[in-house]
Backbone as ProteinMPNN parsed JSONL, in Angstrom:
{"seq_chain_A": "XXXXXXXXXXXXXXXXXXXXXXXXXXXXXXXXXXXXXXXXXXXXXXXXXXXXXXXXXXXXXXXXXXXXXXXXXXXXXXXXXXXXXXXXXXXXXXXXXXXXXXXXXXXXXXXXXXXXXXXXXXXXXXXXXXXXXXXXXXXXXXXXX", "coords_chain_A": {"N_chain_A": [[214.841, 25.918, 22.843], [213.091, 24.62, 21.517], [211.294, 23.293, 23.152], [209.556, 25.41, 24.158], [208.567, 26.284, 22.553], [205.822, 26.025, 21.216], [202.28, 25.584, 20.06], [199.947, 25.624, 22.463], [201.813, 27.555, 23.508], [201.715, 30.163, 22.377], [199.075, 30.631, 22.347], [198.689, 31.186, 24.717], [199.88, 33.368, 25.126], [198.315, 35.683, 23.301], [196.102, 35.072, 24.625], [196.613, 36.182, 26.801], [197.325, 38.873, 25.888], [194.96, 39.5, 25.026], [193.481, 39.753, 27.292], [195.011, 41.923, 28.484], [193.883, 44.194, 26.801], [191.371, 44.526, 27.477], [192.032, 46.837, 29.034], [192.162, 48.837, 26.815], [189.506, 49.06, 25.627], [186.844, 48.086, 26.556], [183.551, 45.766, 25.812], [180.577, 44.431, 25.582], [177.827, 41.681, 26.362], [175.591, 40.464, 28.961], [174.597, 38.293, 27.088], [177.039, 37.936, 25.146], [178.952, 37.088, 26.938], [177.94, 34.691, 27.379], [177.997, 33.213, 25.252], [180.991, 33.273, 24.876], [181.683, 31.554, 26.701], [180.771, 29.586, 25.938], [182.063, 28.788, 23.613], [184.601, 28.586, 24.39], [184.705, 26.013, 26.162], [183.442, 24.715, 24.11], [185.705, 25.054, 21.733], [187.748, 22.922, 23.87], [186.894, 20.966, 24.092], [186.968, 20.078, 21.756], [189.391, 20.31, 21.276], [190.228, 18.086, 22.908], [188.958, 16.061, 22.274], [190.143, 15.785, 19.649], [193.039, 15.067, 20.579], [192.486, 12.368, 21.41], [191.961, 11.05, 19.709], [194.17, 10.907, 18.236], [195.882, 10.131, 20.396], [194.911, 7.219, 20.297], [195.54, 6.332, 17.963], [198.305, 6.595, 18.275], [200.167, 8.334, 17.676], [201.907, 11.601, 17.745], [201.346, 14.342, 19.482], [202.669, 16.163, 19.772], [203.869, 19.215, 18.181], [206.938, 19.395, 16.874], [207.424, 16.971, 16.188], [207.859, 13.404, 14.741], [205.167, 12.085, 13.301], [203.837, 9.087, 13.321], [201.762, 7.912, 12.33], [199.024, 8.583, 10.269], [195.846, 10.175, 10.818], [192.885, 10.683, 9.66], [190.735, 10.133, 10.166], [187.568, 10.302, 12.2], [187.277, 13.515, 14.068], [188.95, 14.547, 12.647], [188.222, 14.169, 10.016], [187.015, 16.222, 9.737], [188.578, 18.614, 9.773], [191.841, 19.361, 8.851], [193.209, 20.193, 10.858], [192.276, 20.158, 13.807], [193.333, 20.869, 16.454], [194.122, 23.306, 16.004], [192.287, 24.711, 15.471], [190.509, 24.683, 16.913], [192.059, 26.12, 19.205], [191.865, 28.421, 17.783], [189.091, 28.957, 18.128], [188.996, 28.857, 20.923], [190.133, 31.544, 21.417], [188.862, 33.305, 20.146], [186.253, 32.852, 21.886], [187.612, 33.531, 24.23], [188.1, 36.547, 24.012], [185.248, 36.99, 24.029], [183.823, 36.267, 25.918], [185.455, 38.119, 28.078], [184.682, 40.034, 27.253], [186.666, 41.906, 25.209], [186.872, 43.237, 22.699], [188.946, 44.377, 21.232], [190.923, 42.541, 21.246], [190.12, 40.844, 19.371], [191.347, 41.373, 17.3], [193.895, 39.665, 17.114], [192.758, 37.18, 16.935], [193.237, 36.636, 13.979], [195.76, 37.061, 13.657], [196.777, 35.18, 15.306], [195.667, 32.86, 13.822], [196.966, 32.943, 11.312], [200.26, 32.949, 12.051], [200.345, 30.568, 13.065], [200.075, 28.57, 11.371], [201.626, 29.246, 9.144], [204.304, 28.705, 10.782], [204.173, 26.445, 12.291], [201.84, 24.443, 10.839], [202.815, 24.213, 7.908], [205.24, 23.013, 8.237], [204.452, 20.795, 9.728], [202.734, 19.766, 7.567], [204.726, 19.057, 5.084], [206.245, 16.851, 6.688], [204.012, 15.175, 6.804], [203.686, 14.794, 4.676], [206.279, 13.153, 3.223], [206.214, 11.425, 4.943], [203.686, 9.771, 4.555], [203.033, 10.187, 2.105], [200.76, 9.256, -1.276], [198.427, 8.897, 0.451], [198.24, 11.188, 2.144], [198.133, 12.946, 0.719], [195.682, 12.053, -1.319], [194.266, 12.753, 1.552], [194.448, 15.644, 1.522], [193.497, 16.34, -0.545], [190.377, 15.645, 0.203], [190.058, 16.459, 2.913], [189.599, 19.744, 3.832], [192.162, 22.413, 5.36], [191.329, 24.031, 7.907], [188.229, 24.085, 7.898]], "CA_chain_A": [[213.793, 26.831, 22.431], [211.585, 23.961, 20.89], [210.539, 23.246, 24.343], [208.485, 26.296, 24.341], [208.227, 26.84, 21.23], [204.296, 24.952, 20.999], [200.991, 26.515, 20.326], [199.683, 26.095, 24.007], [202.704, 28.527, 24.736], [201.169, 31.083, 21.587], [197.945, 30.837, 22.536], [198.717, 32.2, 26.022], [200.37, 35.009, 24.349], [197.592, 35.921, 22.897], [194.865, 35.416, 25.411], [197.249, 37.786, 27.585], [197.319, 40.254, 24.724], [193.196, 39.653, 24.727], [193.363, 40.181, 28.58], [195.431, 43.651, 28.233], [193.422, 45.27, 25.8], [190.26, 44.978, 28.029], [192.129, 48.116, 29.347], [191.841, 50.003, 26.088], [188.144, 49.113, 25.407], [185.441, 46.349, 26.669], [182.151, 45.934, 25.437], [179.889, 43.343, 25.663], [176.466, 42.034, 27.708], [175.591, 38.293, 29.235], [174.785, 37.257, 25.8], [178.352, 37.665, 24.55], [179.651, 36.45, 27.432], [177.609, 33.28, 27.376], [178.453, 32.835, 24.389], [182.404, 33.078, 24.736], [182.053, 30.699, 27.565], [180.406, 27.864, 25.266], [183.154, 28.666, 22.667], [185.603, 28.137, 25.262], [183.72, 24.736, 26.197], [183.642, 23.847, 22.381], [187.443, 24.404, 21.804], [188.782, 22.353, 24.739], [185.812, 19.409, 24.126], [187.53, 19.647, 20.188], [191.434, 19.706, 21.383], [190.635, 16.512, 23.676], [188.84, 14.625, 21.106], [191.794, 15.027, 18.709], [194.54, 14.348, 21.271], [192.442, 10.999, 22.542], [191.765, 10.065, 18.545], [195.764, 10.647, 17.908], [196.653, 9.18, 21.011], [194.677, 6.078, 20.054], [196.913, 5.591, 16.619], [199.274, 5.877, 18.583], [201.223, 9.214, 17.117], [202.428, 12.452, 18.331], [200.659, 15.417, 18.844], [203.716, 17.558, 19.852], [203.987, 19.665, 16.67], [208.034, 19.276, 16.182], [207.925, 15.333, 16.301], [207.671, 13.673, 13.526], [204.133, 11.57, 12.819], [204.202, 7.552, 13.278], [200.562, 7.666, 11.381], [198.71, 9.525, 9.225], [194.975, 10.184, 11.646], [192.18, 11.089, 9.123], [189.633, 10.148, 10.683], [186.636, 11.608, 13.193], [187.412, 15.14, 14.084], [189.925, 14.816, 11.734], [187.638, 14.131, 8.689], [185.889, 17.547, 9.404], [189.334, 19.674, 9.991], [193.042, 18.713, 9.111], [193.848, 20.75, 11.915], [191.336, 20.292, 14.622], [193.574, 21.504, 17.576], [194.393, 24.444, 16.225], [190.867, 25.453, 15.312], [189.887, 24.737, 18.403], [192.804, 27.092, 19.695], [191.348, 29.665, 17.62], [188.25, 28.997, 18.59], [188.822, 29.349, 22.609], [190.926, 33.008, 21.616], [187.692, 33.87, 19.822], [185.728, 32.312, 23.081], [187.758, 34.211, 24.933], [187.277, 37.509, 23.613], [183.675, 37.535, 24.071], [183.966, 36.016, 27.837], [186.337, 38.733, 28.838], [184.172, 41.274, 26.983], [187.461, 42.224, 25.029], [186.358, 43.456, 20.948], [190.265, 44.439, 20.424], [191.394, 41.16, 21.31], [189.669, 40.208, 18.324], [191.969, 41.398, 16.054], [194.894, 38.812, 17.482], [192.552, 35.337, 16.308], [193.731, 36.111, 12.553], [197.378, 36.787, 13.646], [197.437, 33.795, 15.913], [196.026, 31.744, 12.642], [198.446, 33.34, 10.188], [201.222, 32.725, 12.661], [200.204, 28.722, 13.487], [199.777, 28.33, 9.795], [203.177, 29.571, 8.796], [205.011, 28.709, 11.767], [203.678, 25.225, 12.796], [201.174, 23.946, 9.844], [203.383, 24.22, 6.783], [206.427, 22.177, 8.554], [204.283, 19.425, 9.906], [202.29, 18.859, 6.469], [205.464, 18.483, 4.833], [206.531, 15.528, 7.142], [203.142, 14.08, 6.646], [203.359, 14.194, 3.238], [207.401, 12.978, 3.295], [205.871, 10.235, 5.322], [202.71, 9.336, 3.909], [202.805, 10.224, 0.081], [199.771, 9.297, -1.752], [197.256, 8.752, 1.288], [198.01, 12.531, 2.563], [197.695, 13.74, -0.898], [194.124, 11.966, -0.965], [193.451, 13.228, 2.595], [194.61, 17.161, 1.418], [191.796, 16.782, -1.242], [188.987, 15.603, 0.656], [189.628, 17.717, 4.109], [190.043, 21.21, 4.267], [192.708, 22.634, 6.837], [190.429, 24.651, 9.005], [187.156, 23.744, 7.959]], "C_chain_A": [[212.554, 26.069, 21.977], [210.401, 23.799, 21.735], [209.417, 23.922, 24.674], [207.954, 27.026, 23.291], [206.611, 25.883, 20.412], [203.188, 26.04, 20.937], [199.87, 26.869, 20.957], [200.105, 27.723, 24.423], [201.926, 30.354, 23.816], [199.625, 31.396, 21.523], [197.491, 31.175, 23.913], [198.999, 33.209, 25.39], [199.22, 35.358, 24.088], [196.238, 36.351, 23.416], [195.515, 36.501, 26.248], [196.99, 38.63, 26.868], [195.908, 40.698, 25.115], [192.802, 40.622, 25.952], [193.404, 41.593, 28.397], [194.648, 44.104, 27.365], [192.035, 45.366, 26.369], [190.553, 46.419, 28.59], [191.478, 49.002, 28.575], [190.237, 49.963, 25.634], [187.26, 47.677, 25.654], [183.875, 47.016, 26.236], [181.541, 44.393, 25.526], [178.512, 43.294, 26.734], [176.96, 40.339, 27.853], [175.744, 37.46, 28.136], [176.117, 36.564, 25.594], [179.457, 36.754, 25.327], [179.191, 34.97, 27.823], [177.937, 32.631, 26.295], [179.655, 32.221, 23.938], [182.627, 31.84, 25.285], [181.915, 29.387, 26.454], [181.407, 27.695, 24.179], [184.14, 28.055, 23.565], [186.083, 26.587, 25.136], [183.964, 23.925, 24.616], [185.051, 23.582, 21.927], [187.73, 23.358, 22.74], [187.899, 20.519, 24.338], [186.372, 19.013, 22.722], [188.987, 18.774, 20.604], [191.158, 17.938, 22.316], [190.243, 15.471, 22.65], [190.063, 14.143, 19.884], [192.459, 14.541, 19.38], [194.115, 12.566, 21.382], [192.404, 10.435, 20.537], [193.928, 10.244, 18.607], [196.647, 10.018, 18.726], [196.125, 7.765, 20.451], [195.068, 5.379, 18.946], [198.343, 6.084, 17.069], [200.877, 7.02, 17.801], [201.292, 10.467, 17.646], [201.478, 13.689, 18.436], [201.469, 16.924, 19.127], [204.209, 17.728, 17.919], [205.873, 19.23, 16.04], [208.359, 18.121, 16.118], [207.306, 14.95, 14.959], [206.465, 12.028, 13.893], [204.327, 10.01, 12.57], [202.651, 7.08, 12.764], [199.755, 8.387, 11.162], [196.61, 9.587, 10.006], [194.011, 11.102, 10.145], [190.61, 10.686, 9.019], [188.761, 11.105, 11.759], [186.958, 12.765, 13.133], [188.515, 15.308, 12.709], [189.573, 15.056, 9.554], [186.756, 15.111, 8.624], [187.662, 18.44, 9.075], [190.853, 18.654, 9.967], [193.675, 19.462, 10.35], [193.452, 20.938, 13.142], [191.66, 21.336, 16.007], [193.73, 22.978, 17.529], [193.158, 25.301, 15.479], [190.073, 25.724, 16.44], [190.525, 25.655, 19.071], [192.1, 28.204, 19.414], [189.893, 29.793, 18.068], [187.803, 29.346, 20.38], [189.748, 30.621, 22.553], [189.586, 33.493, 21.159], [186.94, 34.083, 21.317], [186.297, 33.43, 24.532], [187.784, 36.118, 25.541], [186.244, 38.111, 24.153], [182.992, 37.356, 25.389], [184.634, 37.255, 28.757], [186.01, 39.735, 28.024], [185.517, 42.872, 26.463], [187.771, 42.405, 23.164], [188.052, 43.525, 21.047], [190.857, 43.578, 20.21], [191.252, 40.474, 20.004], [190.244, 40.335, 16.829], [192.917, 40.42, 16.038], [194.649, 37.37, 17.04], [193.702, 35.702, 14.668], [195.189, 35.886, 12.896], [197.774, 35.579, 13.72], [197.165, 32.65, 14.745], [196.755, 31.534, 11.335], [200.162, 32.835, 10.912], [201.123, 30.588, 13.123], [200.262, 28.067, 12.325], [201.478, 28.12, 9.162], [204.164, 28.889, 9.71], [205.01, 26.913, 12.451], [203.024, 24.325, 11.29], [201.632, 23.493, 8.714], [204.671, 22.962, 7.307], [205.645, 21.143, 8.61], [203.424, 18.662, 8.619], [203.295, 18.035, 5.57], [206.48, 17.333, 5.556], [205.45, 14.882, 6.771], [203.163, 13.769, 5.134], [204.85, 13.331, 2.932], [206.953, 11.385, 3.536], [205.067, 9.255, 4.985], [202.26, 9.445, 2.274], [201.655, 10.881, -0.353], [198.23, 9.673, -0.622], [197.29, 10.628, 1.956], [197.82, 13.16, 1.303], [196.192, 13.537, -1.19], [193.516, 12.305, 0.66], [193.89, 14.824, 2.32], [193.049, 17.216, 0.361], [190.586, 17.03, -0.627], [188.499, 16.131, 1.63], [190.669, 18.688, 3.908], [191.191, 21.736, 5.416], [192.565, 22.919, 8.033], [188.985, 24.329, 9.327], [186.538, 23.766, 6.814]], "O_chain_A": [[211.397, 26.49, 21.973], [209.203, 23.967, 21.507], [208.459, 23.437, 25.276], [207.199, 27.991, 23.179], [206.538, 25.309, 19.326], [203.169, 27.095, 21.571], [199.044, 27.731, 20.659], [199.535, 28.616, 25.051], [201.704, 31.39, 24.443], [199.089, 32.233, 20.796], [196.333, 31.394, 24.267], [198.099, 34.002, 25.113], [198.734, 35.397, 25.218], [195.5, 37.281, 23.092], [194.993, 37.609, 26.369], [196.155, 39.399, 27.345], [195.607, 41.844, 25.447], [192.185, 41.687, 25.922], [192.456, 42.358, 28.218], [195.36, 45.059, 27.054], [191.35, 46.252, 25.859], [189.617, 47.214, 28.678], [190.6, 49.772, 28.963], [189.792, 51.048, 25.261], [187.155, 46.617, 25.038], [183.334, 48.12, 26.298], [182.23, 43.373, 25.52], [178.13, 44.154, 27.528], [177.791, 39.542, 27.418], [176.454, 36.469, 27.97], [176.42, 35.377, 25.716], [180.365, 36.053, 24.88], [179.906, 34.192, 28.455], [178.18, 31.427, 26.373], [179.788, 31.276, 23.16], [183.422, 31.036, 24.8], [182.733, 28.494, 26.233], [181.644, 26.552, 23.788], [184.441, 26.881, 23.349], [187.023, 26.039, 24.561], [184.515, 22.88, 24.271], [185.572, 22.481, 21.75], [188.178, 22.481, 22.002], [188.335, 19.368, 24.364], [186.331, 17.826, 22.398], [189.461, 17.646, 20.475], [191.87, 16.938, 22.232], [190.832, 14.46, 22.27], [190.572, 13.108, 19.453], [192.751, 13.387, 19.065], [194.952, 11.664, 21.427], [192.909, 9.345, 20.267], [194.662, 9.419, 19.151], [197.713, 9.496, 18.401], [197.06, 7.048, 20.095], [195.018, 4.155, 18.829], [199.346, 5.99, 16.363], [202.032, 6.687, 17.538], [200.289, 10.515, 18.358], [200.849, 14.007, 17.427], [201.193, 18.102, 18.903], [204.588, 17.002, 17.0], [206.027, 18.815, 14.891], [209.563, 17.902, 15.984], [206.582, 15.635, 14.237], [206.862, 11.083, 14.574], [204.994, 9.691, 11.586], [202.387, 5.879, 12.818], [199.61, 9.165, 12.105], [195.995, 8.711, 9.397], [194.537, 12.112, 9.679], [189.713, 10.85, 8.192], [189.064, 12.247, 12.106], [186.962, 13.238, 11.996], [188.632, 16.304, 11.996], [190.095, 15.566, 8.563], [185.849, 15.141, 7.792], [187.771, 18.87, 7.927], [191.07, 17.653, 10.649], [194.805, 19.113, 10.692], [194.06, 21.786, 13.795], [190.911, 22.167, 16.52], [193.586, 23.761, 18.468], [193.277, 26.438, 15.021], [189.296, 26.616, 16.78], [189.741, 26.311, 19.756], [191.685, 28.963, 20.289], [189.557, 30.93, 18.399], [186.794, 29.839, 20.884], [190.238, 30.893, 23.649], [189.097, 34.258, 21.99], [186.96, 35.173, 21.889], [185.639, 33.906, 25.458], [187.627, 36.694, 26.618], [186.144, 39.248, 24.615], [182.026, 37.952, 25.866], [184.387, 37.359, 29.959], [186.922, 40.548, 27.871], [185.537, 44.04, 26.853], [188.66, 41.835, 22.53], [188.505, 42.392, 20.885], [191.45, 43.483, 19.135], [192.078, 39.67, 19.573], [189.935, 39.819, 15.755], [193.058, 40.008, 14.887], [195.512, 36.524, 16.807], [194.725, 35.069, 14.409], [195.807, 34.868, 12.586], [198.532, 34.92, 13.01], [197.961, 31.731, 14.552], [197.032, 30.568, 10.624], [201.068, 32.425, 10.187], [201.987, 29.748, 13.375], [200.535, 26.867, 12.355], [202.168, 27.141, 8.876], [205.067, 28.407, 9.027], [205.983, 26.428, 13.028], [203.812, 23.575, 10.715], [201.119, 22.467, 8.268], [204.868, 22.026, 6.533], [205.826, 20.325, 7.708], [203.342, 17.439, 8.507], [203.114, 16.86, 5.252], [207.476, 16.977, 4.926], [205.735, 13.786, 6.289], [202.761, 12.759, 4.557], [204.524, 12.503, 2.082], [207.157, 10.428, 2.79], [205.403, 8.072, 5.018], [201.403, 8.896, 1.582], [201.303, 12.053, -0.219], [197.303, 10.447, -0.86], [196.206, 11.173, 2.163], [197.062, 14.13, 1.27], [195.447, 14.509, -1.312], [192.327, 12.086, 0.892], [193.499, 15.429, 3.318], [191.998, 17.844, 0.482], [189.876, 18.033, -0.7], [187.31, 16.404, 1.792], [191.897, 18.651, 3.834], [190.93, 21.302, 6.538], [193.172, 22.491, 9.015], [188.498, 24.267, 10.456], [185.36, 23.418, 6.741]]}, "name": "protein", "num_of_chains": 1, "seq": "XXXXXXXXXXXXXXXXXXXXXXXXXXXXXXXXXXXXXXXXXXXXXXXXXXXXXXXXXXXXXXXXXXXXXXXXXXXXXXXXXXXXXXXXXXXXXXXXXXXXXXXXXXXXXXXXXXXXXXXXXXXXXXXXXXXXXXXXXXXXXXXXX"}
């Protein structure tokens, strides 16, 4: 189940959900949908910069593995959670591309559900692992932003 149990696989869910509910009501003009697009654009240009900073120390970025160093730098020194801001950020993005307002109720779920579900397990390895230095990186960055 872990296999698919990642927040790629929950952030399809979700954009499907976004999809289906263009049935029950769309709205939007070019603006919105130029807009979604550059959100889109902005998430995926976020998730790569984290993966290439976390690949370059050299530690995991599959959520159920456990952390071979503690990354608190670049993107990381704006957001302890970059990828999954960026997630929410391309469900937002997507939303407003696919001219889909109901959709828009599903970002909070999906960040109440990544939070709980993902976020809370892997801080407590980083902190298990890292101590003091994640204790001074919880002070100084925020989780989301």
């Amino acid at each position: 189940m872990k296999r698919i149990d990642l927040p790629p696989v929950w952030l399809a869910f979700c954009a499907l959900g976004v999809w289906l509910s263009r049935g029950i009501w769309t709205a939007g003009t070019a603006v919105t949908v130029g807009i979604g697009t550059a959100l889109i654009v902005l998430g995926v240009v976020m998730m790569a910069i984290a993966v290439v900073t976390m690949a370059r120390r050299h530690t995991t970025v599959i959520p159920h593995r456990e952390p071979s160093a503690l990354v608190s730098h670049g993107i990381f020194a704006w957001s302890r959670n970059p990828i999954y801001l960026a997630d929410a950020i391309v469900l937002v993005g997507l939303c407003l591309r696919w001219q889909a307002p109901l959709g828009l109720l599903l970002v909070p779920v999906f960040i109440w559900w990544i939070a709980r579900h993902f976020i809370v397990a892997e801080e407590a390895r980083l902190r298990a692992a890292f101590g003091t230095a994640f204790a001074h990186y919880v002070q100084r960055t925020r989780r989301w932003l």
